[in-house]
């Protein structure tokens, strides 16, 4: 009876812990969970980048690059205004399912807040990252949403550089997202490419001292 009681306490504890990290509408991990995972991911990437040859057994067995993307449902406020919040919620749930179907099981997807989602993926290079994120965009663009019709998303993404603070990477992706919206929406832009083209000006706000 004592053991059963202890197990029940731990079961309830972990259920509450999981609940606090998940969005109630979509079931995705939430912003709090994202912020916690970013710190762990950056520590992992930094350790992998600076591991010496003698520490090769501690390296992550994954040579790919990680990419972080903010995805935003276009004109979502109009959807709520024209069809009501219940239909708006249904759109968010369907967008979640479509994003999950476009991404791999190993990719991470979060509801960042409102109509914004964050995806973190591993890809061999920029071309592979573009293909993955554009697959998400196309999957949603081609879907016929009940009552609403067609919905689109815009996005901005950046390389998850472990030498740069996670918040700066979020700022970069957010800048690329707004550039995508300013350019007409229904597109996904890469931050570094926009900087190279002169569309955005890079402003460094901080970096991680790894030595």
Short mmCIF file of C-alpha atoms in Angstrom, two decimals:
data_model
loop_
_atom_site.label_atom_id
_atom_site.label_comp_id
_atom_site.label_asym_id
_atom_site.label_seq_id
_atom_site.Cartn_x
_atom_site.Cartn_y
_atom_site.Cartn_z
CA UNK A 1 0.00 0.00 0.00
CA UNK A 2 2.86 2.37 0.84
CA UNK A 3 4.66 1.61 -2.44
CA UNK A 4 1.40 2.04 -4.36
CA UNK A 5 0.84 5.40 -2.65
CA UNK A 6 4.36 6.62 -3.50
CA UNK A 7 3.95 5.57 -7.15
CA UNK A 8 0.64 7.39 -7.33
CA UNK A 9 2.22 10.56 -5.96
CA UNK A 10 5.03 10.41 -8.54
CA UNK A 11 2.55 9.66 -11.34
CA UNK A 12 0.49 12.71 -10.42
CA UNK A 13 3.65 14.83 -10.13
CA UNK A 14 4.89 13.95 -13.60
CA UNK A 15 1.40 14.41 -15.03
CA UNK A 16 1.32 17.94 -13.61
CA UNK A 17 4.85 18.61 -14.85
CA UNK A 18 3.94 17.48 -18.36
CA UNK A 19 0.74 19.53 -18.26
CA UNK A 20 2.66 22.69 -17.35
CA UNK A 21 4.87 22.27 -20.40
CA UNK A 22 2.11 21.56 -22.94
CA UNK A 23 -0.29 23.85 -24.74
CA UNK A 24 -3.85 22.93 -23.76
CA UNK A 25 -5.34 23.51 -27.22
CA UNK A 26 -2.89 21.80 -29.56
CA UNK A 27 -1.11 19.40 -27.21
CA UNK A 28 2.25 20.74 -28.39
CA UNK A 29 4.99 21.71 -25.99
CA UNK A 30 4.59 25.36 -25.02
CA UNK A 31 6.80 28.44 -24.77
CA UNK A 32 8.01 27.54 -21.28
CA UNK A 33 9.13 24.14 -22.55
CA UNK A 34 10.84 25.75 -25.55
CA UNK A 35 12.87 28.10 -23.39
CA UNK A 36 13.95 25.22 -21.17
CA UNK A 37 14.90 23.03 -24.12
CA UNK A 38 16.83 25.81 -25.87
CA UNK A 39 19.25 26.03 -22.96
CA UNK A 40 19.83 22.28 -23.06
CA UNK A 41 20.17 22.24 -26.86
CA UNK A 42 22.72 25.08 -26.82
CA UNK A 43 24.76 23.35 -24.14
CA UNK A 44 24.73 20.16 -26.19
CA UNK A 45 25.77 21.92 -29.40
CA UNK A 46 28.50 23.91 -27.66
CA UNK A 47 29.94 20.78 -26.06
CA UNK A 48 29.91 19.01 -29.41
CA UNK A 49 31.58 21.89 -31.23
CA UNK A 50 34.48 22.22 -28.78
CA UNK A 51 35.09 18.63 -27.81
CA UNK A 52 38.74 17.71 -28.40
CA UNK A 53 39.85 14.60 -30.24
CA UNK A 54 40.46 12.88 -26.90
CA UNK A 55 36.83 13.55 -26.10
CA UNK A 56 35.53 12.24 -29.40
CA UNK A 57 33.48 9.61 -27.62
CA UNK A 58 31.54 12.44 -25.99
CA UNK A 59 30.65 14.07 -29.28
CA UNK A 60 27.14 13.98 -30.62
CA UNK A 61 27.06 11.44 -33.43
CA UNK A 62 25.28 13.86 -35.74
CA UNK A 63 27.24 16.09 -38.16
CA UNK A 64 24.14 17.93 -39.28
CA UNK A 65 23.27 21.54 -38.49
CA UNK A 66 20.29 22.58 -36.40
CA UNK A 67 17.86 25.22 -37.64
CA UNK A 68 15.21 27.18 -35.77
CA UNK A 69 12.13 28.59 -37.51
CA UNK A 70 9.21 30.72 -36.33
CA UNK A 71 6.02 30.01 -38.28
CA UNK A 72 3.04 32.35 -38.12
CA UNK A 73 -0.50 31.84 -39.47
CA UNK A 74 -1.23 34.68 -41.90
CA UNK A 75 -4.19 36.98 -41.17
CA UNK A 76 -5.23 34.90 -38.18
CA UNK A 77 -6.98 37.84 -36.50
CA UNK A 78 -9.27 38.11 -39.53
CA UNK A 79 -10.12 34.40 -39.20
CA UNK A 80 -11.21 35.00 -35.61
CA UNK A 81 -13.13 38.12 -36.55
CA UNK A 82 -14.92 36.58 -39.54
CA UNK A 83 -15.57 33.06 -38.26
CA UNK A 84 -15.29 33.28 -34.47
CA UNK A 85 -12.73 32.01 -31.98
CA UNK A 86 -14.02 28.44 -32.03
CA UNK A 87 -13.27 28.15 -35.75
CA UNK A 88 -9.97 29.92 -35.11
CA UNK A 89 -9.08 27.26 -32.56
CA UNK A 90 -9.99 24.54 -35.06
CA UNK A 91 -7.66 26.16 -37.59
CA UNK A 92 -4.80 26.14 -35.07
CA UNK A 93 -5.43 22.47 -34.28
CA UNK A 94 -5.43 21.57 -37.97
CA UNK A 95 -2.30 23.67 -38.62
CA UNK A 96 -0.63 21.74 -35.82
CA UNK A 97 -1.54 18.40 -37.38
CA UNK A 98 -0.36 19.51 -40.83
CA UNK A 99 2.96 20.76 -39.46
CA UNK A 100 3.47 17.50 -37.60
CA UNK A 101 2.77 15.52 -40.78
CA UNK A 102 5.26 17.64 -42.75
CA UNK A 103 8.04 17.33 -40.17
CA UNK A 104 9.88 14.22 -39.04
CA UNK A 105 9.24 12.59 -35.69
CA UNK A 106 12.73 13.65 -34.59
CA UNK A 107 11.96 17.33 -35.27
CA UNK A 108 10.71 19.55 -32.45
CA UNK A 109 7.52 21.60 -32.73
CA UNK A 110 6.19 24.08 -30.17
CA UNK A 111 3.26 26.44 -29.93
CA UNK A 112 5.07 29.67 -29.14
CA UNK A 113 1.94 31.67 -28.46
CA UNK A 114 -1.24 32.72 -30.25
CA UNK A 115 -0.85 31.77 -33.91
CA UNK A 116 2.94 31.34 -33.74
CA UNK A 117 4.79 28.02 -33.81
CA UNK A 118 8.49 27.22 -33.48
CA UNK A 119 10.13 24.29 -35.26
CA UNK A 120 13.67 23.06 -34.59
CA UNK A 121 15.08 20.61 -37.10
CA UNK A 122 18.37 18.99 -38.03
CA UNK A 123 19.37 19.31 -41.69
CA UNK A 124 22.59 18.68 -43.62
CA UNK A 125 22.73 22.17 -45.14
CA UNK A 126 20.76 25.31 -45.98
CA UNK A 127 19.11 23.73 -49.02
CA UNK A 128 17.79 20.84 -46.92
CA UNK A 129 16.48 23.25 -44.28
CA UNK A 130 14.72 25.36 -46.91
CA UNK A 131 13.13 22.23 -48.35
CA UNK A 132 11.89 21.08 -44.93
CA UNK A 133 10.36 24.40 -43.91
CA UNK A 134 8.85 25.04 -47.34
CA UNK A 135 7.26 21.59 -47.17
CA UNK A 136 5.42 22.83 -44.08
CA UNK A 137 4.27 25.96 -45.89
CA UNK A 138 3.03 24.05 -48.93
CA UNK A 139 1.26 21.43 -46.84
CA UNK A 140 -0.85 24.15 -45.23
CA UNK A 141 -1.33 26.20 -48.39
CA UNK A 142 -2.78 23.20 -50.23
CA UNK A 143 -5.17 22.12 -47.48
CA UNK A 144 -8.85 23.10 -47.69
CA UNK A 145 -9.85 24.17 -44.18
CA UNK A 146 -13.52 23.58 -43.32
CA UNK A 147 -15.52 26.86 -43.47
CA UNK A 148 -12.38 28.99 -43.72
CA UNK A 149 -11.03 27.67 -47.04
CA UNK A 150 -7.35 28.23 -47.70
CA UNK A 151 -4.89 29.37 -45.03
CA UNK A 152 -1.23 30.28 -45.42
CA UNK A 153 1.74 30.67 -43.11
CA UNK A 154 4.85 32.81 -43.17
CA UNK A 155 8.15 31.98 -41.52
CA UNK A 156 11.65 33.08 -40.71
CA UNK A 157 14.53 30.79 -39.80
CA UNK A 158 18.17 30.82 -38.81
CA UNK A 159 21.03 28.46 -38.10
CA UNK A 160 21.08 27.49 -34.43
CA UNK A 161 24.63 28.74 -33.94
CA UNK A 162 25.81 27.55 -30.49
CA UNK A 163 28.22 30.49 -30.20
CA UNK A 164 25.30 32.95 -30.23
CA UNK A 165 22.82 33.37 -27.41
CA UNK A 166 19.52 31.52 -27.99
CA UNK A 167 17.53 34.73 -27.57
CA UNK A 168 19.55 36.35 -30.35
CA UNK A 169 18.72 33.43 -32.64
CA UNK A 170 15.04 33.95 -31.78
CA UNK A 171 15.42 37.65 -32.62
CA UNK A 172 16.99 36.77 -35.97
CA UNK A 173 14.21 34.37 -36.91
CA UNK A 174 11.62 36.93 -35.83
CA UNK A 175 13.25 39.56 -38.09
CA UNK A 176 13.18 37.14 -41.01
CA UNK A 177 9.52 36.35 -40.28
CA UNK A 178 8.53 40.02 -40.42
CA UNK A 179 10.46 40.41 -43.66
CA UNK A 180 8.46 37.50 -45.10
CA UNK A 181 5.21 39.16 -44.07
CA UNK A 182 6.30 42.51 -45.47
CA UNK A 183 7.12 40.79 -48.78
CA UNK A 184 3.56 39.51 -49.14
CA UNK A 185 3.24 36.53 -46.76
CA UNK A 186 3.02 32.82 -47.64
CA UNK A 187 6.80 32.52 -47.79
CA UNK A 188 9.67 31.52 -45.52
CA UNK A 189 12.89 33.54 -45.38
CA UNK A 190 16.38 32.69 -44.15
CA UNK A 191 17.90 35.35 -41.90
CA UNK A 192 21.53 35.17 -43.11
CA UNK A 193 20.43 35.33 -46.74
CA UNK A 194 18.44 38.50 -46.03
CA UNK A 195 21.52 40.02 -44.38
CA UNK A 196 23.69 39.10 -47.37
CA UNK A 197 21.14 40.67 -49.73
CA UNK A 198 21.01 43.85 -47.66
CA UNK A 199 17.34 43.40 -46.75
CA UNK A 200 18.22 43.18 -43.04
CA UNK A 201 21.12 44.65 -41.11
CA UNK A 202 22.77 42.27 -38.67
CA UNK A 203 22.93 43.56 -35.13
CA UNK A 204 24.80 41.46 -32.60
CA UNK A 205 23.26 41.62 -29.13
CA UNK A 206 25.42 39.03 -27.42
CA UNK A 207 27.34 35.82 -27.75
CA UNK A 208 28.33 32.92 -25.55
CA UNK A 209 31.86 32.89 -24.18
CA UNK A 210 32.85 29.28 -24.78
CA UNK A 211 36.42 29.51 -23.53
#
